[in-house]
Amino acid sequence: MSETIFGKIVSGEIPAELLYEDEHCIAINDINPQAPVHVLVIPKKGIPRLVDAAADDQALLAAGKVAEQLGVAEAFRLIVNNGAGAGQTVFHLHLHILAGRGFAEGQMAGFQ
Ligand code: AMP
């Protein structure tokens, strides 16, 4: 797999402010936030897409810990874009935590 921007952040080649780190993942602020809180949970392992990650659900559990640490555990939205057709632009698996504003009732997907 070719190295993505997130792979370079995980390896330290590109510096980033880490909001959270454990043995499985890091969390950073999204560079183009779509909500007052928009954090990316990035597994250290360079898994391209969610469908490639059967054995790596530790990252999903870490999202809850990160949300708690951010103080948004009562209400946050977790998004994974899988594949270009779904809007994935960085092919190193990551979870978006969005919080700090309301989301339209009944709206399941998307950043709006
Ligand atoms: P996705 O479209 O699901 O692949 O999400 C990729 C996300 O990564 C987008 O929300 C971008 O704003 C964000 N992003 C891209 N480069 C960086 C970076 N260097 N630091 C933080 N976030 C980034």
Coordinates of C-alpha atoms and ligand atoms in Angstrom, one line a residue:
M1 CA 0.0 0.0 0.0
S2 CA 1.4 3.4 -0.8
E3 CA 1.8 5.7 2.1
T4 CA -1.0 8.2 2.7
I5 CA -1.0 11.5 4.7
F6 CA -2.4 9.6 7.7
G7 CA 0.4 7.0 7.4
K8 CA 2.9 9.8 7.6
I9 CA 1.2 11.3 10.6
V10 CA 1.1 7.9 12.4
S11 CA 4.8 7.4 11.7
G12 CA 5.7 10.9 12.8
E13 CA 7.1 11.9 9.4
I14 CA 4.5 14.7 9.3
P15 CA 4.0 16.3 12.7
A16 CA 0.5 16.6 14.1
E17 CA -1.1 17.4 17.5
L18 CA -2.3 14.1 18.9
L19 CA -5.5 14.5 21.0
Y20 CA -5.3 10.8 21.9
E21 CA -3.0 7.9 21.4
D22 CA -3.0 4.2 22.4
E23 CA -1.4 1.1 21.0
H24 CA -4.0 0.8 18.3
C25 CA -4.8 4.4 17.1
I26 CA -4.3 8.1 17.3
A27 CA -6.8 11.0 17.1
I28 CA -6.3 14.3 15.5
N29 CA -8.4 17.4 14.6
D30 CA -9.7 17.3 11.1
I31 CA -8.0 20.0 9.0
N32 CA -11.4 21.0 7.5
P33 CA -13.9 20.7 10.4
Q34 CA -17.6 20.2 9.6
A35 CA -18.7 20.7 13.3
P36 CA -17.3 22.5 16.3
V37 CA -15.7 19.1 17.2
H38 CA -14.4 17.2 14.2
V39 CA -11.8 14.6 15.2
L40 CA -10.4 11.7 13.2
V41 CA -9.6 8.4 14.9
I42 CA -6.9 6.8 12.8
P43 CA -5.7 3.2 13.4
K44 CA -2.0 3.0 13.4
K45 CA -2.2 0.0 11.1
G46 CA -2.5 1.2 7.5
I47 CA -5.8 -0.4 6.6
P48 CA -7.1 1.2 3.4
R49 CA -10.9 0.9 4.0
L50 CA -13.3 -0.4 6.7
V51 CA -14.1 -3.5 4.6
D52 CA -10.4 -4.4 4.8
A53 CA -10.4 -4.2 8.6
A54 CA -12.2 -7.2 9.9
A55 CA -9.8 -7.8 12.8
D56 CA -9.3 -4.2 13.8
D57 CA -12.4 -3.2 15.7
Q58 CA -10.3 -1.8 18.6
A59 CA -10.3 1.5 16.7
L60 CA -14.1 1.6 16.8
L61 CA -13.9 1.1 20.6
A62 CA -11.3 3.8 20.9
A63 CA -13.7 6.3 19.3
G64 CA -15.9 6.1 22.5
K65 CA -12.8 6.8 24.6
V66 CA -11.8 9.7 22.5
A67 CA -15.4 11.2 22.6
E68 CA -15.3 10.9 26.4
Q69 CA -11.9 12.6 26.5
L70 CA -13.3 15.4 24.3
G71 CA -16.3 15.8 26.6
V72 CA -18.8 14.9 23.9
A73 CA -19.7 11.4 24.9
E74 CA -23.4 12.3 25.4
A75 CA -23.9 13.2 21.7
F76 CA -21.6 12.6 18.8
R77 CA -21.9 11.3 15.3
L78 CA -19.4 8.6 14.1
I79 CA -18.8 8.4 10.3
V80 CA -16.7 6.1 8.2
N81 CA -16.6 6.8 4.5
N82 CA -15.8 3.5 2.7
G83 CA -14.7 3.9 -0.9
A84 CA -14.4 6.9 -3.2
G85 CA -18.1 6.7 -4.1
A86 CA -18.9 7.3 -0.5
G87 CA -16.6 10.3 -0.2
Q88 CA -13.5 8.6 1.1
T89 CA -10.5 10.7 0.1
V90 CA -7.7 9.3 2.3
F91 CA -7.2 5.5 1.9
H92 CA -6.0 4.9 5.4
L93 CA -9.0 3.8 7.5
H94 CA -10.2 6.6 9.8
L95 CA -13.4 7.4 11.8
H96 CA -14.9 10.9 11.9
I97 CA -16.2 12.0 15.3
L98 CA -18.5 15.0 14.8
A99 CA -20.0 16.9 17.8
G100 CA -20.8 20.2 19.3
R101 CA -23.8 21.1 17.1
G102 CA -27.2 19.7 16.3
F103 CA -27.7 17.3 13.5
A104 CA -31.0 17.1 11.5
E105 CA -33.4 14.7 13.1
G106 CA -33.7 11.5 11.1
Q107 CA -30.7 12.3 9.0
M108 CA -28.6 9.2 8.9
A109 CA -25.5 10.1 6.9
G110 CA -23.3 12.9 5.7
F111 CA -21.8 15.8 7.4
Q112 CA -24.8 18.2 7.0
Ligands
AMP1 P1 -12.5 11.0 4.1 O1 -13.2 11.9 3.1 O2 -13.5 10.2 4.9 O3 -11.4 10.1 3.5 O4 -11.9 12.0 5.1 C1 -10.6 12.5 5.0 C2 -10.5 13.7 6.0 O5 -9.2 14.0 6.3 C3 -11.2 15.0 5.5 O6 -12.2 15.3 6.4 C4 -10.0 16.0 5.5 O7 -10.4 17.3 5.9 C5 -9.1 15.3 6.5 N1 -7.7 15.6 6.3 C6 -6.9 15.5 5.2 N2 -5.6 15.8 5.4 C7 -5.6 16.1 6.7 C8 -4.5 16.5 7.6 N3 -3.2 16.7 7.1 N4 -4.8 16.7 8.9 C9 -6.0 16.5 9.4 N5 -7.1 16.2 8.6 C10 -6.8 16.0 7.3

